[in-house]
Amino acid sequence: MPTILMCPPDFYGIEYEINPWMSRSRASDTALARQQWEALRALLTSLGCEIPLLTPAKGLPDLVFTANAALIWRDVAFLSRFRHAARQGETPLDEAWFQQHGLTARSLPEGMNFEGAGDALFCGETLFGGYIIRSDARALQWVAGEIGCRVIPLQLVDTHFYHLDTCFCPISPTAAIWHPPAFDDYAQTAVREHVPELIAVNSHEAARFACNAVVVGRHVVLNTGCPQLEERLSERGFTTHATPLDEFIKAGGSAKCLTLRLDGEDAAQWPAPAAT
Ligand code: ARG
């Protein structure tokens, strides 16, 4: 059964500004955020997912974005080391949750920033990593070294697309959705070289977080306002499910950011553990 970690938005809000979407003068509506989060959870449940919950905590408004808790590989959770102090308090809570639920929580060496599945996504056996805005390239290299997989570090150039999962979304081991202008030229070439089938989203839909989609088998869950991407996914045999997540876009997040797949993404083919 697909298992996806979520965290209820009890203490969600815009309390600081660490990306261009966030403005303390544009507060989120608590009731509406709750409703949108519940609808996302209900949708994923209806697709057959089990949704364990992380307990929300006051003073950690971004804890709802469980994609940033860790990168999951088999039973290992490579914990985030957040770049911004405002989010660093999340990590001990994430670590405790993973430990209590049978995963091995591992920390990166000190001094390396890493923001979990927000910046590290498997497409097939290759780990694609976003760097410079939040995660460090050497953190991605370190994690890939521990796993024993190939890593393709991709430099992100637009602060609106500050995490890889805001501009790149593997949908199968050989296909991904992406927004090319979010990457430098070298990264664009690398993506084209390593992902056989690419679906580019336009700027308008990218700003609706089209790339921040949750893939469950042949189903894709995403924010509303991305009709062109929905059409292109339907042509490829995917069933799309749009659900409004505007309250979370105020913090720079959407469907994918609000979830962390614990049993392996559908697009991931994890390599066998590295010999130690
Ligand atoms: N406000 C959060 C931040 O800037 C949003 C995180 C969104 N998560 C994601 N995986 N893209 O860190």
PDB file of N, CA, C and O and ligand atoms in Angstrom, residues 12-14 16-22 61-62 64-68 82 84 87 90 115-119 134 162-166 209 212 248 250-254 256-259, ligand 1:
ATOM      1  N   TYR A  12       0.102  25.911  10.909  1.00  0.00           N
ATOM      2  CA  TYR A  12       0.573  26.451   9.638  1.00  0.00           C
ATOM      3  C   TYR A  12       0.282  27.959   9.556  1.00  0.00           C
ATOM      4  O   TYR A  12      -0.763  28.410  10.033  1.00  0.00           O
ATOM      5  N   GLY A  13       1.172  28.685   8.952  1.00  0.00           N
ATOM      6  CA  GLY A  13       0.953  30.116   8.748  1.00  0.00           C
ATOM      7  C   GLY A  13       2.185  30.724   8.089  1.00  0.00           C
ATOM      8  O   GLY A  13       3.185  30.037   7.870  1.00  0.00           O
ATOM      9  N   ILE A  14       2.083  32.013   7.772  1.00  0.00           N
ATOM     10  CA  ILE A  14       3.221  32.695   7.137  1.00  0.00           C
ATOM     11  C   ILE A  14       3.866  33.566   8.220  1.00  0.00           C
ATOM     12  O   ILE A  14       3.470  34.705   8.441  1.00  0.00           O
ATOM     13  N   TYR A  16       7.371  33.899   8.605  1.00  0.00           N
ATOM     14  CA  TYR A  16       8.674  34.442   8.173  1.00  0.00           C
ATOM     15  C   TYR A  16       8.702  34.358   6.661  1.00  0.00           C
ATOM     16  O   TYR A  16       7.767  33.816   6.042  1.00  0.00           O
ATOM     17  N   GLU A  17       9.762  34.893   6.067  1.00  0.00           N
ATOM     18  CA  GLU A  17       9.829  34.930   4.595  1.00  0.00           C
ATOM     19  C   GLU A  17      11.156  34.335   4.141  1.00  0.00           C
ATOM     20  O   GLU A  17      12.196  34.969   4.281  1.00  0.00           O
ATOM     21  N   ILE A  18      11.123  33.113   3.634  1.00  0.00           N
ATOM     22  CA  ILE A  18      12.370  32.475   3.200  1.00  0.00           C
ATOM     23  C   ILE A  18      12.328  32.064   1.726  1.00  0.00           C
ATOM     24  O   ILE A  18      13.213  31.382   1.240  1.00  0.00           O
ATOM     25  N   ASN A  19      11.268  32.461   1.042  1.00  0.00           N
ATOM     26  CA  ASN A  19      11.219  32.278  -0.405  1.00  0.00           C
ATOM     27  C   ASN A  19      10.297  33.367  -0.956  1.00  0.00           C
ATOM     28  O   ASN A  19       9.549  33.980  -0.186  1.00  0.00           O
ATOM     29  N   PRO A  20      10.366  33.630  -2.273  1.00  0.00           N
ATOM     30  CA  PRO A  20       9.636  34.793  -2.816  1.00  0.00           C
ATOM     31  C   PRO A  20       8.108  34.690  -2.755  1.00  0.00           C
ATOM     32  O   PRO A  20       7.422  35.683  -2.986  1.00  0.00           O
ATOM     33  N   TRP A  21       7.574  33.504  -2.471  1.00  0.00           N
ATOM     34  CA  TRP A  21       6.112  33.347  -2.385  1.00  0.00           C
ATOM     35  C   TRP A  21       5.584  33.840  -1.038  1.00  0.00           C
ATOM     36  O   TRP A  21       4.408  34.151  -0.900  1.00  0.00           O
ATOM     37  N   MET A  22       6.465  33.844  -0.043  1.00  0.00           N
ATOM     38  CA  MET A  22       6.032  34.146   1.326  1.00  0.00           C
ATOM     39  C   MET A  22       6.064  35.637   1.604  1.00  0.00           C
ATOM     40  O   MET A  22       7.061  36.301   1.346  1.00  0.00           O
ATOM     41  N   PRO A  61       5.640  26.491  11.555  1.00  0.00           N
ATOM     42  CA  PRO A  61       4.541  26.570  10.578  1.00  0.00           C
ATOM     43  C   PRO A  61       4.775  25.756   9.310  1.00  0.00           C
ATOM     44  O   PRO A  61       3.817  25.324   8.673  1.00  0.00           O
ATOM     45  N   ASP A  62       6.051  25.538   8.942  1.00  0.00           N
ATOM     46  CA  ASP A  62       6.346  24.803   7.707  1.00  0.00           C
ATOM     47  C   ASP A  62       6.484  23.295   7.914  1.00  0.00           C
ATOM     48  O   ASP A  62       6.804  22.569   6.964  1.00  0.00           O
ATOM     49  N   VAL A  64       4.245  21.305   8.077  1.00  0.00           N
ATOM     50  CA  VAL A  64       3.265  20.677   7.154  1.00  0.00           C
ATOM     51  C   VAL A  64       3.929  20.142   5.894  1.00  0.00           C
ATOM     52  O   VAL A  64       3.396  19.226   5.268  1.00  0.00           O
ATOM     53  N   PHE A  65       5.066  20.761   5.511  1.00  0.00           N
ATOM     54  CA  PHE A  65       5.714  20.359   4.257  1.00  0.00           C
ATOM     55  C   PHE A  65       6.642  19.174   4.524  1.00  0.00           C
ATOM     56  O   PHE A  65       7.868  19.305   4.580  1.00  0.00           O
ATOM     57  N   THR A  66       6.034  18.010   4.680  1.00  0.00           N
ATOM     58  CA  THR A  66       6.788  16.813   5.086  1.00  0.00           C
ATOM     59  C   THR A  66       7.793  16.342   4.036  1.00  0.00           C
ATOM     60  O   THR A  66       8.702  15.568   4.363  1.00  0.00           O
ATOM     61  N   ALA A  67       7.651  16.813   2.793  1.00  0.00           N
ATOM     62  CA  ALA A  67       8.652  16.448   1.770  1.00  0.00           C
ATOM     63  C   ALA A  67      10.050  16.838   2.230  1.00  0.00           C
ATOM     64  O   ALA A  67      11.036  16.230   1.834  1.00  0.00           O
ATOM     65  N   ASN A  68      10.122  17.854   3.074  1.00  0.00           N
ATOM     66  CA  ASN A  68      11.432  18.338   3.518  1.00  0.00           C
ATOM     67  C   ASN A  68      11.949  17.656   4.780  1.00  0.00           C
ATOM     68  O   ASN A  68      13.005  18.024   5.291  1.00  0.00           O
ATOM     69  N   PHE A  82      18.335  21.975   7.388  1.00  0.00           N
ATOM     70  CA  PHE A  82      17.747  23.139   6.729  1.00  0.00           C
ATOM     71  C   PHE A  82      18.713  24.313   6.651  1.00  0.00           C
ATOM     72  O   PHE A  82      19.444  24.594   7.596  1.00  0.00           O
ATOM     73  N   HIS A  84      17.760  27.477   6.431  1.00  0.00           N
ATOM     74  CA  HIS A  84      17.265  28.601   7.235  1.00  0.00           C
ATOM     75  C   HIS A  84      16.966  28.174   8.671  1.00  0.00           C
ATOM     76  O   HIS A  84      16.272  27.172   8.902  1.00  0.00           O
ATOM     77  N   ARG A  87      13.553  26.882  10.043  1.00  0.00           N
ATOM     78  CA  ARG A  87      13.036  25.522   9.871  1.00  0.00           C
ATOM     79  C   ARG A  87      13.876  24.463  10.588  1.00  0.00           C
ATOM     80  O   ARG A  87      13.494  23.281  10.581  1.00  0.00           O
ATOM     81  N   GLU A  90      12.522  21.747  13.031  1.00  0.00           N
ATOM     82  CA  GLU A  90      11.684  20.627  12.580  1.00  0.00           C
ATOM     83  C   GLU A  90      12.418  19.286  12.676  1.00  0.00           C
ATOM     84  O   GLU A  90      11.795  18.243  12.902  1.00  0.00           O
ATOM     85  N   GLU A 115      17.735  19.483   1.940  1.00  0.00           N
ATOM     86  CA  GLU A 115      16.315  19.632   2.290  1.00  0.00           C
ATOM     87  C   GLU A 115      15.458  18.463   1.812  1.00  0.00           C
ATOM     88  O   GLU A 115      14.316  18.619   1.383  1.00  0.00           O
ATOM     89  N   GLY A 116      16.021  17.254   1.946  1.00  0.00           N
ATOM     90  CA  GLY A 116      15.239  16.029   1.796  1.00  0.00           C
ATOM     91  C   GLY A 116      14.632  15.850   0.413  1.00  0.00           C
ATOM     92  O   GLY A 116      15.238  16.212  -0.608  1.00  0.00           O
ATOM     93  N   ALA A 117      13.437  15.280   0.390  1.00  0.00           N
ATOM     94  CA  ALA A 117      12.771  14.986  -0.879  1.00  0.00           C
ATOM     95  C   ALA A 117      12.338  16.253  -1.611  1.00  0.00           C
ATOM     96  O   ALA A 117      11.893  16.182  -2.751  1.00  0.00           O
ATOM     97  N   GLY A 118      12.494  17.409  -0.965  1.00  0.00           N
ATOM     98  CA  GLY A 118      12.259  18.661  -1.678  1.00  0.00           C
ATOM     99  C   GLY A 118      13.311  18.870  -2.760  1.00  0.00           C
ATOM    100  O   GLY A 118      13.036  19.445  -3.817  1.00  0.00           O
ATOM    101  N   ASP A 119      14.517  18.370  -2.504  1.00  0.00           N
ATOM    102  CA  ASP A 119      15.638  18.599  -3.416  1.00  0.00           C
ATOM    103  C   ASP A 119      16.276  17.319  -3.938  1.00  0.00           C
ATOM    104  O   ASP A 119      17.328  17.396  -4.596  1.00  0.00           O
ATOM    105  N   ARG A 134      18.858  25.929  -1.747  1.00  0.00           N
ATOM    106  CA  ARG A 134      18.640  25.344  -0.426  1.00  0.00           C
ATOM    107  C   ARG A 134      19.675  24.260  -0.087  1.00  0.00           C
ATOM    108  O   ARG A 134      20.354  24.332   0.915  1.00  0.00           O
ATOM    109  N   TYR A 162      12.754  27.187  -5.814  1.00  0.00           N
ATOM    110  CA  TYR A 162      13.905  27.063  -4.919  1.00  0.00           C
ATOM    111  C   TYR A 162      14.184  25.629  -4.490  1.00  0.00           C
ATOM    112  O   TYR A 162      15.271  25.334  -3.993  1.00  0.00           O
ATOM    113  N   HIS A 163      13.216  24.753  -4.625  1.00  0.00           N
ATOM    114  CA  HIS A 163      13.413  23.320  -4.373  1.00  0.00           C
ATOM    115  C   HIS A 163      13.212  22.579  -5.699  1.00  0.00           C
ATOM    116  O   HIS A 163      12.347  22.969  -6.496  1.00  0.00           O
ATOM    117  N   LEU A 164      13.922  21.470  -5.853  1.00  0.00           N
ATOM    118  CA  LEU A 164      13.769  20.698  -7.098  1.00  0.00           C
ATOM    119  C   LEU A 164      12.314  20.264  -7.319  1.00  0.00           C
ATOM    120  O   LEU A 164      11.845  20.223  -8.451  1.00  0.00           O
ATOM    121  N   ASP A 165      11.602  19.955  -6.238  1.00  0.00           N
ATOM    122  CA  ASP A 165      10.232  19.455  -6.429  1.00  0.00           C
ATOM    123  C   ASP A 165       9.240  20.540  -6.834  1.00  0.00           C
ATOM    124  O   ASP A 165       8.057  20.264  -7.019  1.00  0.00           O
ATOM    125  N   THR A 166       9.714  21.781  -6.981  1.00  0.00           N
ATOM    126  CA  THR A 166       8.840  22.833  -7.509  1.00  0.00           C
ATOM    127  C   THR A 166       8.980  22.956  -9.033  1.00  0.00           C
ATOM    128  O   THR A 166       8.212  23.678  -9.662  1.00  0.00           O
ATOM    129  N   PHE A 209       2.365  25.715  -9.517  1.00  0.00           N
ATOM    130  CA  PHE A 209       3.022  24.545  -8.926  1.00  0.00           C
ATOM    131  C   PHE A 209       2.652  23.237  -9.638  1.00  0.00           C
ATOM    132  O   PHE A 209       2.499  22.185  -9.015  1.00  0.00           O
ATOM    133  N   ASN A 212       4.730  20.333  -8.866  1.00  0.00           N
ATOM    134  CA  ASN A 212       4.707  19.860  -7.482  1.00  0.00           C
ATOM    135  C   ASN A 212       3.558  18.854  -7.304  1.00  0.00           C
ATOM    136  O   ASN A 212       2.669  19.041  -6.469  1.00  0.00           O
ATOM    137  N   PHE A 248      -1.497  27.028   0.556  1.00  0.00           N
ATOM    138  CA  PHE A 248      -0.122  26.549   0.781  1.00  0.00           C
ATOM    139  C   PHE A 248       0.861  27.179  -0.198  1.00  0.00           C
ATOM    140  O   PHE A 248       2.051  27.291   0.099  1.00  0.00           O
ATOM    141  N   LYS A 250       0.911  30.181  -0.741  1.00  0.00           N
ATOM    142  CA  LYS A 250       1.347  31.393  -0.020  1.00  0.00           C
ATOM    143  C   LYS A 250       2.657  31.156   0.746  1.00  0.00           C
ATOM    144  O   LYS A 250       3.347  32.099   1.101  1.00  0.00           O
ATOM    145  N   ALA A 251       2.965  29.893   1.027  1.00  0.00           N
ATOM    146  CA  ALA A 251       4.239  29.570   1.697  1.00  0.00           C
ATOM    147  C   ALA A 251       5.241  28.993   0.707  1.00  0.00           C
ATOM    148  O   ALA A 251       6.355  28.629   1.080  1.00  0.00           O
ATOM    149  N   GLY A 252       4.828  28.874  -0.577  1.00  0.00           N
ATOM    150  CA  GLY A 252       5.726  28.310  -1.575  1.00  0.00           C
ATOM    151  C   GLY A 252       5.642  26.801  -1.659  1.00  0.00           C
ATOM    152  O   GLY A 252       6.631  26.143  -1.994  1.00  0.00           O
ATOM    153  N   GLY A 253       4.476  26.244  -1.360  1.00  0.00           N
ATOM    154  CA  GLY A 253       4.337  24.785  -1.423  1.00  0.00           C
ATOM    155  C   GLY A 253       3.004  24.367  -2.016  1.00  0.00           C
ATOM    156  O   GLY A 253       2.068  25.165  -2.085  1.00  0.00           O
ATOM    157  N   SER A 254       2.937  23.106  -2.474  1.00  0.00           N
ATOM    158  CA  SER A 254       1.681  22.577  -3.006  1.00  0.00           C
ATOM    159  C   SER A 254       1.613  21.080  -2.688  1.00  0.00           C
ATOM    160  O   SER A 254       2.167  20.660  -1.666  1.00  0.00           O
ATOM    161  N   LYS A 256       2.905  18.110  -3.632  1.00  0.00           N
ATOM    162  CA  LYS A 256       4.073  17.267  -3.354  1.00  0.00           C
ATOM    163  C   LYS A 256       4.781  17.663  -2.054  1.00  0.00           C
ATOM    164  O   LYS A 256       5.194  16.806  -1.267  1.00  0.00           O
ATOM    165  N   CYS A 257       4.899  18.963  -1.828  1.00  0.00           N
ATOM    166  CA  CYS A 257       5.582  19.444  -0.612  1.00  0.00           C
ATOM    167  C   CYS A 257       4.871  18.992   0.654  1.00  0.00           C
ATOM    168  O   CYS A 257       5.494  18.865   1.704  1.00  0.00           O
ATOM    169  N   LEU A 258       3.566  18.785   0.546  1.00  0.00           N
ATOM    170  CA  LEU A 258       2.777  18.414   1.725  1.00  0.00           C
ATOM    171  C   LEU A 258       2.825  16.917   2.010  1.00  0.00           C
ATOM    172  O   LEU A 258       2.150  16.436   2.916  1.00  0.00           O
ATOM    173  N   THR A 259       3.625  16.183   1.223  1.00  0.00           N
ATOM    174  CA  THR A 259       3.644  14.723   1.347  1.00  0.00           C
ATOM    175  C   THR A 259       5.076  14.186   1.345  1.00  0.00           C
ATOM    176  O   THR A 259       5.969  14.801   0.770  1.00  0.00           O
TER     177      THR A 259
HETATM  178  N1  ARG B   1       7.919  27.685   3.239  1.00  0.00           N
HETATM  179  C1  ARG B   1       8.611  26.472   2.969  1.00  0.00           C
HETATM  180  C2  ARG B   1      10.067  26.757   2.663  1.00  0.00           C
HETATM  181  O1  ARG B   1      10.335  27.774   2.058  1.00  0.00           O
HETATM  182  C3  ARG B   1       7.955  25.730   1.852  1.00  0.00           C
HETATM  183  C4  ARG B   1       8.539  24.385   1.601  1.00  0.00           C
HETATM  184  C5  ARG B   1       7.941  23.694   0.423  1.00  0.00           C
HETATM  185  N2  ARG B   1       8.441  22.381   0.305  1.00  0.00           N
HETATM  186  C6  ARG B   1       8.916  21.807  -0.801  1.00  0.00           C
HETATM  187  N3  ARG B   1       9.252  20.559  -0.740  1.00  0.00           N
HETATM  188  N4  ARG B   1       9.101  22.477  -1.909  1.00  0.00           N
HETATM  189  O2  ARG B   1      10.957  26.028   3.034  1.00  0.00           O
END
